Coordinates of C-alpha atoms and ligand atoms in Angstrom, one line a residue:
M32 CA 25.8 -210.9 38.2
G33 CA 28.1 -213.8 37.3
T34 CA 31.4 -214.1 39.1
A35 CA 34.0 -212.8 36.7
R36 CA 37.4 -214.5 36.2
L37 CA 40.5 -212.4 35.8
G38 CA 42.5 -214.9 33.9
P39 CA 44.9 -214.3 31.0
A40 CA 42.2 -214.5 28.3
E41 CA 40.0 -212.0 30.3
R42 CA 43.0 -209.6 30.5
S43 CA 43.5 -209.7 26.8
A44 CA 39.8 -209.1 26.2
A45 CA 39.8 -206.2 28.6
L46 CA 42.7 -204.5 26.9
A47 CA 41.1 -205.0 23.5
Q48 CA 37.9 -203.4 24.9
L49 CA 39.8 -200.6 26.5
G50 CA 41.5 -199.7 23.2
S51 CA 38.3 -199.7 21.2
A52 CA 35.4 -197.5 22.5
E53 CA 35.3 -194.4 24.5
L54 CA 34.5 -195.2 28.2
D55 CA 32.7 -193.0 30.7
V56 CA 35.5 -193.5 33.3
V57 CA 39.0 -194.9 33.3
V58 CA 40.7 -195.4 36.7
I59 CA 44.5 -195.3 37.1
G60 CA 45.6 -197.5 40.0
G61 CA 44.5 -201.0 41.2
G62 CA 44.8 -200.5 44.9
V63 CA 41.9 -200.4 47.3
V64 CA 40.9 -196.9 46.2
G65 CA 41.0 -197.5 42.5
A66 CA 39.2 -200.8 42.8
G67 CA 36.6 -199.1 44.9
V68 CA 36.1 -196.4 42.3
A69 CA 35.8 -198.9 39.6
L70 CA 33.1 -200.8 41.5
D71 CA 31.3 -197.7 42.5
A72 CA 31.2 -196.3 38.9
T73 CA 30.3 -199.6 37.3
T74 CA 27.4 -200.2 39.7
R75 CA 26.1 -196.7 38.9
G76 CA 25.7 -197.9 35.3
L77 CA 28.9 -196.2 33.9
S78 CA 31.3 -197.9 31.5
V79 CA 34.6 -198.3 33.3
G80 CA 38.2 -199.3 32.7
L81 CA 40.9 -199.8 35.4
L82 CA 44.6 -199.9 34.7
E83 CA 47.2 -201.1 37.2
A84 CA 50.9 -200.8 36.4
R85 CA 52.0 -203.8 38.5
D86 CA 50.0 -206.5 40.2
F87 CA 46.6 -205.6 41.8
A88 CA 47.2 -204.3 45.4
S89 CA 50.9 -204.5 45.0
G90 CA 51.3 -200.9 46.4
T91 CA 50.2 -199.9 49.8
S92 CA 47.0 -202.0 49.7
S93 CA 48.8 -205.3 50.4
R94 CA 51.1 -203.8 53.0
S95 CA 48.8 -202.4 55.7
S96 CA 48.1 -203.6 59.2
K97 CA 45.1 -205.3 57.7
L98 CA 42.7 -203.7 60.2
I99 CA 39.3 -202.5 59.4
H100 CA 39.0 -200.0 62.3
G101 CA 37.9 -196.7 63.5
G102 CA 41.3 -196.0 64.9
L103 CA 41.5 -195.4 68.7
R104 CA 44.3 -193.0 68.0
Y105 CA 42.0 -190.7 66.0
L106 CA 39.5 -190.8 68.9
E107 CA 42.3 -189.6 71.2
Q108 CA 42.9 -186.8 68.6
L109 CA 39.2 -186.0 69.0
N110 CA 38.6 -186.7 65.3
F111 CA 35.1 -188.0 66.0
D112 CA 33.8 -187.7 62.4
L113 CA 36.6 -189.8 61.0
V114 CA 36.1 -192.5 63.7
R115 CA 32.3 -192.6 63.2
E116 CA 32.6 -192.9 59.5
A117 CA 35.2 -195.7 59.7
L118 CA 33.2 -197.6 62.3
Q119 CA 30.1 -197.4 60.1
E120 CA 32.2 -198.8 57.3
R121 CA 33.5 -201.5 59.6
A122 CA 29.9 -202.6 60.4
L123 CA 29.0 -202.6 56.7
L124 CA 32.0 -204.6 55.5
L125 CA 31.6 -207.2 58.4
Q126 CA 28.0 -207.8 58.0
R127 CA 26.9 -207.0 54.4
I128 CA 29.7 -206.3 51.9
A129 CA 32.3 -208.9 52.7
P130 CA 31.5 -211.2 55.7
H131 CA 33.7 -213.9 54.1
L132 CA 36.8 -211.6 54.1
V133 CA 36.4 -209.3 57.1
R134 CA 36.4 -210.8 60.6
P135 CA 36.2 -209.4 64.2
V136 CA 39.4 -209.4 66.1
P137 CA 39.9 -208.7 69.9
F138 CA 42.6 -206.4 71.3
L139 CA 43.9 -206.2 74.8
F140 CA 44.9 -202.7 75.9
P141 CA 47.3 -203.1 78.9
L142 CA 47.0 -200.3 81.4
T143 CA 50.2 -199.0 82.9
H144 CA 49.1 -195.9 85.0
L145 CA 47.1 -196.4 88.1
G146 CA 44.2 -194.1 88.6
W147 CA 43.4 -192.0 85.6
E148 CA 44.1 -194.4 82.8
R149 CA 41.3 -196.9 83.3
P150 CA 38.5 -194.3 83.3
Y151 CA 40.2 -192.4 80.4
V152 CA 40.5 -195.5 78.2
G153 CA 37.2 -196.8 79.3
T154 CA 35.4 -193.6 78.3
G155 CA 37.1 -193.7 74.9
L156 CA 36.0 -197.3 74.4
V157 CA 32.4 -196.6 75.4
M158 CA 32.4 -194.0 72.5
Y159 CA 34.2 -196.4 70.2
D160 CA 31.5 -199.0 70.8
T161 CA 28.6 -196.6 70.2
L162 CA 29.9 -194.3 67.5
G163 CA 29.7 -197.0 64.8
F164 CA 26.0 -197.9 64.8
S165 CA 24.7 -197.3 61.3
T166 CA 21.2 -197.6 60.1
G167 CA 19.9 -201.1 59.9
L168 CA 23.1 -202.7 61.1
T169 CA 24.5 -203.6 64.5
R170 CA 28.0 -202.9 65.5
G171 CA 29.1 -206.3 64.2
V172 CA 31.6 -206.9 67.0
P173 CA 31.3 -207.5 70.8
G174 CA 31.6 -204.6 73.2
H175 CA 34.7 -203.8 75.3
R176 CA 35.2 -205.2 78.8
H177 CA 37.4 -204.2 81.8
L178 CA 39.9 -206.8 83.1
S179 CA 42.0 -207.1 86.2
R180 CA 45.6 -208.0 85.8
R181 CA 44.9 -211.6 86.7
R182 CA 42.1 -212.0 84.2
A183 CA 44.2 -210.2 81.5
L184 CA 47.1 -212.6 82.2
R185 CA 44.7 -215.6 81.7
L186 CA 43.9 -214.2 78.2
A187 CA 47.5 -213.2 77.4
P188 CA 49.9 -215.3 79.5
A189 CA 52.7 -214.0 77.4
L190 CA 52.5 -210.5 79.1
R191 CA 55.1 -209.7 81.7
R192 CA 53.3 -209.3 85.1
T193 CA 55.2 -206.2 86.0
A194 CA 54.6 -204.5 82.7
F195 CA 51.0 -203.5 83.4
S196 CA 48.4 -203.1 86.2
G197 CA 45.2 -204.2 84.5
A198 CA 43.6 -204.1 81.0
V199 CA 40.7 -203.3 78.8
Q200 CA 39.7 -205.6 75.9
Y201 CA 37.9 -204.3 72.9
W202 CA 37.1 -205.5 69.4
D203 CA 37.9 -204.4 65.9
A204 CA 38.0 -206.2 62.5
Q205 CA 40.7 -207.5 60.2
V206 CA 41.0 -208.3 56.5
D207 CA 43.3 -209.9 54.0
D208 CA 44.0 -206.5 52.3
A209 CA 45.4 -207.9 49.0
R210 CA 42.6 -210.4 48.6
Y211 CA 40.0 -207.9 49.3
V212 CA 41.2 -205.6 46.5
M213 CA 41.4 -208.5 44.0
T214 CA 37.9 -209.7 45.0
M215 CA 36.5 -206.2 44.6
L216 CA 38.0 -206.1 41.1
R217 CA 36.5 -209.4 40.2
T218 CA 33.2 -208.0 41.5
A219 CA 33.6 -204.9 39.3
A220 CA 34.5 -207.0 36.3
G221 CA 31.3 -209.0 37.0
Y222 CA 29.3 -205.8 36.6
G223 CA 31.2 -205.0 33.3
A224 CA 34.3 -203.1 34.2
H225 CA 37.4 -203.8 32.0
V226 CA 40.3 -204.5 34.3
A227 CA 44.0 -205.1 33.5
S228 CA 47.1 -205.4 35.6
R229 CA 50.7 -204.8 34.2
A230 CA 49.1 -202.0 32.2
Q231 CA 50.9 -198.7 33.0
V232 CA 49.5 -195.3 32.3
T233 CA 52.5 -193.4 30.7
G234 CA 50.7 -190.2 29.6
F235 CA 47.5 -188.4 29.0
L236 CA 45.5 -187.8 25.9
R237 CA 44.5 -184.1 25.7
E238 CA 42.3 -181.8 23.7
G239 CA 43.4 -178.4 24.7
E240 CA 43.4 -178.4 28.5
R241 CA 40.9 -181.2 28.8
V242 CA 42.0 -184.7 29.6
T243 CA 40.4 -187.1 27.1
G244 CA 42.0 -190.4 28.0
V245 CA 45.3 -192.1 28.8
R246 CA 48.2 -193.6 27.0
V247 CA 48.9 -197.1 28.2
R248 CA 51.8 -199.5 27.9
D249 CA 50.9 -203.2 28.1
L250 CA 54.0 -204.2 30.1
E251 CA 53.6 -207.9 29.3
T252 CA 53.9 -207.3 25.5
G253 CA 55.4 -203.8 25.2
T254 CA 52.4 -202.7 23.1
D255 CA 51.1 -199.2 23.5
L256 CA 47.5 -198.3 23.3
E257 CA 45.3 -195.2 23.8
V258 CA 42.3 -195.4 26.0
R259 CA 39.7 -192.7 25.5
A260 CA 37.5 -191.7 28.4
R261 CA 35.2 -188.9 29.3
Q262 CA 36.7 -188.8 32.8
V263 CA 39.9 -190.2 34.2
V264 CA 40.4 -190.9 37.9
N265 CA 43.9 -190.8 39.4
A266 CA 43.8 -193.2 42.3
T267 CA 47.6 -193.9 42.6
G268 CA 48.2 -193.4 46.3
V269 CA 51.9 -192.5 46.9
W270 CA 52.3 -192.1 43.1
T271 CA 49.7 -189.3 42.9
D272 CA 52.2 -186.5 42.4
E273 CA 53.9 -188.4 39.5
I274 CA 50.7 -188.8 37.6
Q275 CA 49.9 -185.2 38.4
E276 CA 53.2 -184.2 36.7
L277 CA 52.0 -185.9 33.5
V278 CA 49.3 -183.2 33.3
G279 CA 51.6 -180.4 34.1
G280 CA 51.7 -180.5 37.9
R281 CA 48.8 -178.3 38.3
G282 CA 46.9 -180.5 40.7
Q283 CA 45.8 -179.4 44.1
I284 CA 46.8 -182.6 45.9
H285 CA 50.2 -183.4 47.2
V286 CA 50.9 -186.8 48.7
R287 CA 54.0 -187.9 50.5
A288 CA 55.0 -191.2 51.9
S289 CA 55.5 -192.5 55.4
K290 CA 56.9 -196.0 55.8
G291 CA 55.4 -198.6 58.1
V292 CA 57.1 -201.9 58.8
H293 CA 55.5 -205.1 60.1
L294 CA 57.1 -208.3 61.4
V295 CA 55.4 -211.7 61.2
V296 CA 56.2 -214.3 63.9
P297 CA 54.8 -217.8 64.4
R298 CA 51.7 -218.0 66.7
D299 CA 53.5 -220.1 69.3
R300 CA 56.1 -217.4 70.0
I301 CA 53.5 -215.3 71.9
H302 CA 51.1 -217.2 74.1
S303 CA 47.9 -215.2 73.9
H304 CA 44.3 -215.7 73.0
T305 CA 43.9 -212.1 72.0
G306 CA 45.5 -209.3 70.0
I307 CA 47.3 -206.6 71.9
I308 CA 47.6 -202.9 71.4
L309 CA 50.4 -200.9 73.0
R310 CA 51.1 -197.2 73.2
T311 CA 54.4 -196.0 71.7
E312 CA 56.0 -192.6 72.1
K313 CA 54.6 -191.6 68.6
S314 CA 51.7 -193.8 68.0
V315 CA 50.5 -197.4 68.8
L316 CA 51.9 -200.9 68.1
F317 CA 49.6 -203.8 67.3
V318 CA 50.2 -207.5 67.9
I319 CA 47.6 -208.9 65.6
P320 CA 46.5 -212.6 65.3
W321 CA 46.9 -213.7 61.7
G322 CA 46.1 -217.4 61.2
R323 CA 49.0 -219.4 62.6
H324 CA 51.0 -216.2 63.0
W325 CA 51.2 -212.8 64.6
I326 CA 51.6 -209.6 62.7
I327 CA 53.4 -207.0 64.8
G328 CA 53.7 -203.3 63.8
T329 CA 54.1 -200.7 62.8
T330 CA 56.6 -197.9 62.4
D331 CA 56.0 -194.4 61.1
T332 CA 58.9 -192.7 59.4
R333 CA 59.3 -190.4 56.4
W334 CA 60.3 -192.1 53.2
D335 CA 61.6 -190.4 50.0
L336 CA 63.3 -193.5 48.4
D337 CA 62.0 -196.2 46.1
K338 CA 58.2 -196.4 46.3
V339 CA 57.7 -199.8 44.6
H340 CA 59.8 -201.7 47.1
P341 CA 60.1 -199.8 50.3
A342 CA 62.8 -201.5 52.3
A343 CA 62.7 -202.4 56.0
S344 CA 66.1 -201.8 57.7
R345 CA 67.6 -203.4 60.7
S346 CA 66.6 -200.3 62.7
D347 CA 63.0 -200.7 61.8
I348 CA 63.0 -204.3 62.9
D349 CA 64.8 -203.5 66.1
Y350 CA 62.3 -200.7 66.8
V351 CA 59.3 -203.1 66.6
L352 CA 61.1 -205.9 68.6
E353 CA 62.1 -203.4 71.3
H354 CA 58.5 -202.1 71.7
V355 CA 56.8 -205.5 71.8
N356 CA 59.5 -206.9 74.1
A357 CA 58.7 -204.2 76.6
V358 CA 55.6 -206.1 77.6
L359 CA 56.5 -209.8 76.9
S360 CA 57.8 -212.1 79.6
V361 CA 59.9 -214.1 77.0
P362 CA 61.3 -211.5 74.6
L363 CA 61.3 -212.1 70.8
T364 CA 64.6 -212.1 68.9
R365 CA 65.4 -211.6 65.3
D366 CA 65.5 -215.4 64.9
D367 CA 61.7 -215.5 65.7
V368 CA 60.9 -213.3 62.7
E369 CA 59.5 -215.2 59.8
G370 CA 58.5 -212.4 57.5
V371 CA 58.9 -208.6 57.2
Y372 CA 57.0 -206.3 55.0
A373 CA 57.0 -202.5 54.6
G374 CA 54.3 -200.2 53.1
L375 CA 54.0 -196.5 52.4
R376 CA 51.1 -194.5 53.8
P377 CA 49.8 -192.0 51.2
L378 CA 49.6 -188.9 53.4
L379 CA 48.2 -185.6 52.2
S380 CA 51.0 -183.3 52.8
G381 CA 51.3 -179.8 54.0
E382 CA 49.6 -179.8 57.4
S383 CA 52.5 -180.8 59.6
E384 CA 56.0 -182.0 59.1
E385 CA 55.6 -184.9 61.5
T386 CA 54.3 -187.9 59.5
S387 CA 52.3 -189.5 62.3
K388 CA 50.3 -186.2 62.6
L389 CA 49.6 -185.8 58.9
S390 CA 46.0 -186.2 57.8
R391 CA 44.5 -189.6 57.3
E392 CA 41.4 -188.0 55.7
H393 CA 40.9 -187.9 52.0
V394 CA 40.5 -185.3 49.4
V395 CA 39.0 -185.3 45.9
A396 CA 40.0 -182.7 43.4
H397 CA 39.3 -181.8 39.7
P398 CA 42.6 -180.1 38.7
V399 CA 41.8 -180.0 35.0
P400 CA 38.6 -180.8 33.0
G401 CA 38.4 -184.5 32.5
L402 CA 40.6 -185.5 35.4
V403 CA 39.6 -186.4 39.0
M404 CA 42.2 -187.0 41.7
V405 CA 41.4 -188.9 44.9
A406 CA 44.0 -189.4 47.6
G407 CA 44.7 -189.8 51.3
G408 CA 42.2 -191.7 53.6
K409 CA 42.7 -195.2 54.8
Y410 CA 41.8 -198.7 53.8
T411 CA 38.8 -198.8 56.0
T412 CA 37.1 -195.8 54.3
Y413 CA 37.9 -196.7 50.7
R414 CA 34.2 -197.0 49.9
V415 CA 33.5 -193.4 51.0
M416 CA 36.6 -192.2 49.1
A417 CA 35.3 -194.0 46.0
K418 CA 31.8 -192.6 46.3
D419 CA 33.2 -189.0 46.6
A420 CA 35.4 -189.6 43.6
V421 CA 32.6 -190.9 41.4
D422 CA 30.3 -188.0 42.5
A423 CA 33.1 -185.8 41.1
V424 CA 33.2 -187.9 38.0
A425 CA 29.4 -187.6 37.6
H426 CA 29.7 -183.8 38.0
G427 CA 32.2 -183.8 35.1
L428 CA 30.1 -186.0 32.9
H429 CA 27.3 -183.4 32.9
Q430 CA 24.6 -186.1 32.9
R431 CA 22.4 -187.6 35.6
V432 CA 24.3 -190.4 37.2
P433 CA 22.5 -192.5 39.9
P434 CA 23.8 -192.2 43.5
S435 CA 26.4 -194.7 44.9
C436 CA 24.9 -198.0 45.8
T437 CA 28.0 -199.8 47.0
D438 CA 26.7 -200.0 50.5
R439 CA 24.3 -202.6 49.1
V440 CA 26.6 -204.4 46.8
P441 CA 28.2 -207.5 48.3
L442 CA 31.6 -208.5 47.0
A443 CA 31.9 -211.7 44.9
G444 CA 31.8 -214.7 47.3
A445 CA 29.7 -212.9 50.0
E446 CA 26.2 -214.1 48.8
G447 CA 25.6 -217.6 50.3
Y448 CA 28.7 -217.5 52.4
Q449 CA 26.8 -217.9 55.7
A450 CA 24.9 -220.9 54.4
L451 CA 28.0 -222.6 53.2
W452 CA 29.8 -221.8 56.5
N453 CA 26.9 -223.5 58.3
S454 CA 27.3 -226.5 56.0
R455 CA 31.1 -226.8 56.3
E456 CA 31.0 -230.3 57.9
R457 CA 29.0 -231.5 55.0
L458 CA 31.3 -229.8 52.5
A459 CA 34.2 -231.5 54.2
R460 CA 32.6 -234.9 53.9
S461 CA 31.7 -234.5 50.2
S462 CA 35.1 -233.0 49.2
G463 CA 37.2 -235.3 51.3
L464 CA 39.0 -232.3 52.8
H465 CA 39.4 -231.7 56.5
V466 CA 36.8 -229.3 58.0
A467 CA 39.6 -226.9 59.1
R468 CA 40.7 -226.8 55.4
I469 CA 37.2 -226.0 54.3
E470 CA 37.0 -223.2 56.8
H471 CA 40.3 -221.8 55.5
L472 CA 39.0 -221.9 51.9
L473 CA 35.6 -220.4 52.9
Q474 CA 37.4 -217.4 54.5
R475 CA 39.4 -216.8 51.3
Y476 CA 36.9 -217.6 48.6
G477 CA 33.5 -217.4 50.3
S478 CA 30.8 -218.9 48.1
M479 CA 33.3 -219.2 45.2
I480 CA 34.8 -222.1 47.1
G481 CA 33.0 -224.4 44.6
E482 CA 35.3 -223.2 41.8
V483 CA 38.4 -224.2 43.8
L484 CA 36.8 -227.6 44.7
A485 CA 35.9 -228.1 41.0
L486 CA 39.6 -227.8 40.1
I487 CA 40.4 -230.6 42.6
E488 CA 37.6 -232.8 41.3
E489 CA 39.2 -232.5 37.8
D490 CA 42.7 -233.2 39.1
P491 CA 42.8 -234.8 42.6
A492 CA 46.6 -234.0 42.9
L493 CA 45.6 -230.4 43.4
A494 CA 44.1 -231.3 46.8
R495 CA 47.6 -231.7 48.2
P496 CA 49.0 -228.9 50.2
L497 CA 52.2 -227.2 48.9
T498 CA 55.3 -228.9 50.3
G499 CA 56.7 -226.3 52.6
A500 CA 53.7 -224.1 52.9
D501 CA 50.9 -226.5 53.9
D502 CA 48.4 -223.8 54.8
Y503 CA 47.7 -223.6 51.0
L504 CA 46.5 -226.2 48.5
R505 CA 48.1 -226.7 45.1
A506 CA 44.7 -225.9 43.7
E507 CA 44.9 -222.4 45.2
V508 CA 48.0 -221.6 43.1
V509 CA 46.3 -222.7 39.9
Y510 CA 43.1 -220.8 40.8
A511 CA 45.2 -217.6 41.4
A512 CA 46.2 -217.7 37.8
T513 CA 43.0 -218.8 36.2
H514 CA 40.6 -216.7 38.2
E515 CA 42.4 -214.1 40.3
G516 CA 44.6 -212.2 37.9
A517 CA 48.0 -213.5 39.2
R518 CA 50.5 -213.3 36.3
H519 CA 53.8 -214.1 38.0
L520 CA 55.2 -216.3 40.8
N521 CA 55.7 -213.3 43.0
D522 CA 51.9 -212.4 42.7
V523 CA 51.0 -215.8 44.0
L524 CA 53.5 -216.1 46.8
T525 CA 53.1 -212.6 48.1
R526 CA 49.5 -211.5 47.5
R527 CA 47.1 -214.4 46.5
T528 CA 48.7 -216.4 49.3
H529 CA 51.0 -214.8 51.9
I530 CA 53.7 -217.5 51.8
A531 CA 56.4 -214.8 51.3
M532 CA 55.8 -213.5 54.9
E533 CA 54.3 -216.6 56.6
T534 CA 57.3 -218.9 56.3
F535 CA 60.9 -218.7 57.4
H536 CA 62.0 -219.7 53.9
R537 CA 59.9 -216.8 52.6
G538 CA 58.6 -218.9 49.7
L539 CA 61.9 -220.2 48.4
A540 CA 61.0 -223.8 49.4
V541 CA 57.8 -223.7 47.3
A542 CA 58.9 -221.6 44.4
E543 CA 59.6 -224.5 42.1
E544 CA 56.4 -226.4 42.9
A545 CA 54.3 -223.2 42.5
A546 CA 56.0 -222.1 39.3
G547 CA 55.4 -225.6 37.9
L548 CA 51.7 -225.3 38.7
L549 CA 51.4 -221.9 37.1
A550 CA 53.2 -222.8 33.9
G551 CA 50.1 -224.5 32.4
P552 CA 47.5 -221.8 33.0
L553 CA 49.9 -219.0 32.2
G554 CA 51.4 -220.6 29.2
W555 CA 55.0 -220.6 30.4
D556 CA 57.8 -222.5 28.8
D557 CA 60.8 -223.9 30.8
E558 CA 62.7 -220.8 30.2
Q559 CA 60.0 -218.6 31.8
V560 CA 59.6 -221.0 34.7
K561 CA 63.3 -220.6 35.3
R562 CA 63.1 -216.8 35.1
E563 CA 60.2 -216.6 37.5
I564 CA 62.1 -218.7 40.1
E565 CA 65.3 -216.7 39.6
H566 CA 63.6 -213.4 40.0
Y567 CA 61.7 -214.5 43.1
T568 CA 64.9 -215.9 44.6
K569 CA 66.8 -212.6 44.0
R570 CA 64.0 -210.6 45.5
V571 CA 64.0 -212.7 48.7
E572 CA 67.8 -212.5 48.9
A573 CA 67.8 -208.8 48.4
E574 CA 65.1 -208.3 51.0
R575 CA 66.9 -210.4 53.6
L576 CA 70.1 -208.5 53.0
S577 CA 68.4 -205.1 53.1
Q578 CA 67.0 -206.0 56.5
E579 CA 70.5 -206.3 57.8
Q580 CA 71.3 -202.7 56.9
D581 CA 71.2 -200.0 59.5
T582 CA 69.9 -197.1 57.5
D583 CA 67.0 -196.6 55.0
H584 CA 69.5 -195.6 52.3
E585 CA 71.6 -198.7 52.6
A586 CA 68.5 -201.0 52.8
D587 CA 67.0 -199.3 49.7
A588 CA 70.2 -199.5 47.6
I589 CA 70.4 -203.3 48.3
R590 CA 66.7 -204.0 47.7
L591 CA 66.9 -202.1 44.3
G592 CA 69.6 -204.7 43.3
A593 CA 66.8 -207.2 42.5
P594 CA 65.0 -206.2 39.3
D595 CA 61.3 -206.7 38.8
I596 CA 60.1 -209.5 36.5
V597 CA 58.0 -206.9 34.6
P598 CA 59.8 -203.6 34.9
V599 CA 57.6 -200.5 34.5
A600 CA 58.3 -198.0 31.7
A601 CA 59.7 -194.5 32.2
P602 CA 56.7 -192.2 32.0
E603 CA 56.4 -189.6 29.2
T604 CA 57.7 -186.3 30.2
N605 CA 55.2 -183.5 30.9
L606 CA 52.7 -183.5 28.0
A607 CA 50.9 -180.3 29.0
Ligands
FAD744 C1 52.1 -199.6 57.3 C2 50.7 -199.3 57.0 C3 49.6 -199.7 57.7 C4 48.3 -199.4 57.4 N1 47.3 -200.0 58.2 C5 46.0 -199.7 57.9 C6 45.0 -200.3 58.6 O1 45.2 -201.2 59.4 N2 43.7 -200.0 58.3 C7 43.4 -199.0 57.4 O2 42.3 -198.7 57.2 N3 44.4 -198.4 56.6 C8 45.7 -198.7 56.9 N4 46.7 -198.2 56.1 C9 46.3 -197.3 55.0 C10 45.9 -198.0 53.8 O3 46.6 -199.2 53.6 C11 46.1 -197.1 52.6 O4 45.4 -195.9 52.8 C12 45.5 -197.7 51.3 O5 45.9 -199.0 51.1 C13 45.9 -196.8 50.1 O6 45.3 -197.4 48.9 P1 45.5 -196.7 47.5 O7 44.6 -197.4 46.6 O8 45.3 -195.2 47.7 O9 47.0 -196.9 47.1 P2 47.8 -198.1 46.6 O10 47.4 -199.4 47.2 O11 49.3 -197.8 46.7 O12 47.4 -198.2 45.0 C14 47.9 -197.3 44.1 C15 48.2 -198.1 42.8 O13 48.5 -197.3 41.7 C16 49.4 -198.0 40.9 N5 50.0 -197.0 39.9 C17 50.9 -196.1 40.2 N6 51.3 -195.5 39.1 C18 50.6 -196.0 38.0 C19 50.5 -195.8 36.6 N7 51.3 -194.9 36.0 N8 49.7 -196.6 35.9 C20 48.9 -197.5 36.5 N9 48.9 -197.8 37.8 C21 49.8 -197.0 38.6 C22 50.3 -198.6 41.8 O14 51.1 -199.7 41.2 C23 49.4 -199.0 43.0 O15 49.1 -200.4 42.9 C24 48.0 -198.5 56.4 C25 49.1 -198.1 55.6 C26 50.4 -198.5 55.8 C27 51.5 -198.0 55.0

């Protein structure tokens, strides 16, 4: 398999292909689930298309806690099957599928109750450490260990002495969620899938009751096309019900949204060598190491407002600060917050009115012939969801389709990663970049690092870091457009890099430089460069202002004041 590019030319070619021949499967939604379905189907030999209305992973799949985990909370709810499945996936992703993108991360669990709590948490963690062994693989992360308060304080000096009596440390894994989805789509495209972003499904093609394809609007050009497919998969997360309405609302799945907000603070604001997990009255709060930052979250509240840009309110931010400050010796203030992001959990509804108790498990349904729906679940188990969805597709195709093989399909950049990692000093010498820079690049591109270095060889000015976001090289901005499907400034600053949440200026200080770098590969004239910067600036201003509002309604109204650079179309009304 060659490593596919997702540049502008490839997008046009994919749309042309999508409009020409009937495919076996077309997937709606370019989040982790849709991307997983596309990779699963294409590696079973099926012809596949994938349509994403906005940017890849711009929905929930770039707004998670970025953990690949079994979920200690589900263990406490005695949901052993869910935990076992997720831990097996964690081992697979860490060791075989994406060792360049998924990394172990330690968490300290401070104990606050003397007596019962240590044996209780300890027993849970013994199970957590053993449930995840899957055939042929080790756990992939170190086992847990018990710590006295003194030893815990050595690992996390930021903790307030009186806030806890001892601790247990355990390991999970973390991922750059947006990059993982994009990399999976590049992998799928390498196996032949036709993938397009800013391509919105606006309706279904029908023959009688049967779904025979989708109507699509290329939002970049305003052109409409029809994509014929023997099976259509709806993998639209919190938009599931809207797609369902396009076929007459007769689906069996209902999804509702629960908002989760994260804060990003600089690493030096919390002196700790480990992540931290805290119990809250409803759930848990994570303090997660993230490069030169910490990600802290999350909240869990019902959300019925705009799904594209869920807004974080002042109350959300205060909630997170209040809970983390309960254990810190030097409390964080709002001035310490560099970035804020909010995401919507796609929860299967109906089981309970309280969102934190709604099911994280997934369902697959076949509401009408030709249409498969998959929803729920969590990031960690996307591969299992995808496999189940494609099994349903195979059933609908009435032909023999090979079983899923994605447990043995490494993502683009995984093959050869370890060898390159071992050679990073040599790579640093030959490229003239610092070894820390090479490590950063390897953990973002894996063995595709050579493609980024080739851009630098052609134009040495691209070896410079962005002025104002020096974790990222200018070459990475160009590469995002030529290879990674970024089509707008926001895509690059928010998802190909995370400058939008990792800097106090939230990307404004680099917007001009980045837009200038994107202009060539994306064919922008001066007018478009200006529009991109203006839209980005308005977005940041609206987000900042919304985060000053007390309620969800106020925050939402203000965030909606900043329009998208490529607005989506109104869907067709019910075609059934
Ligand atoms: C705050 C928070 C924290 C989380 N933390 C974790 C975690 O640490 N670990 C974990 O395992 N899970 C976590 N999750 C859960 C996980 O992130 C989600 O389950 C997962 O990302 C959902 O992916 P998805 O593909 O179903 O949805 P999405 O990523 O939302 O993808 C759906 C896509 O469909 C597209 N779409 C919608 N309508 C159309 C249309 N008409 N045409 C074309 N495209 C369309 C959307 O634009 C969107 O990109 C978290 C979730 C939240 C909200």
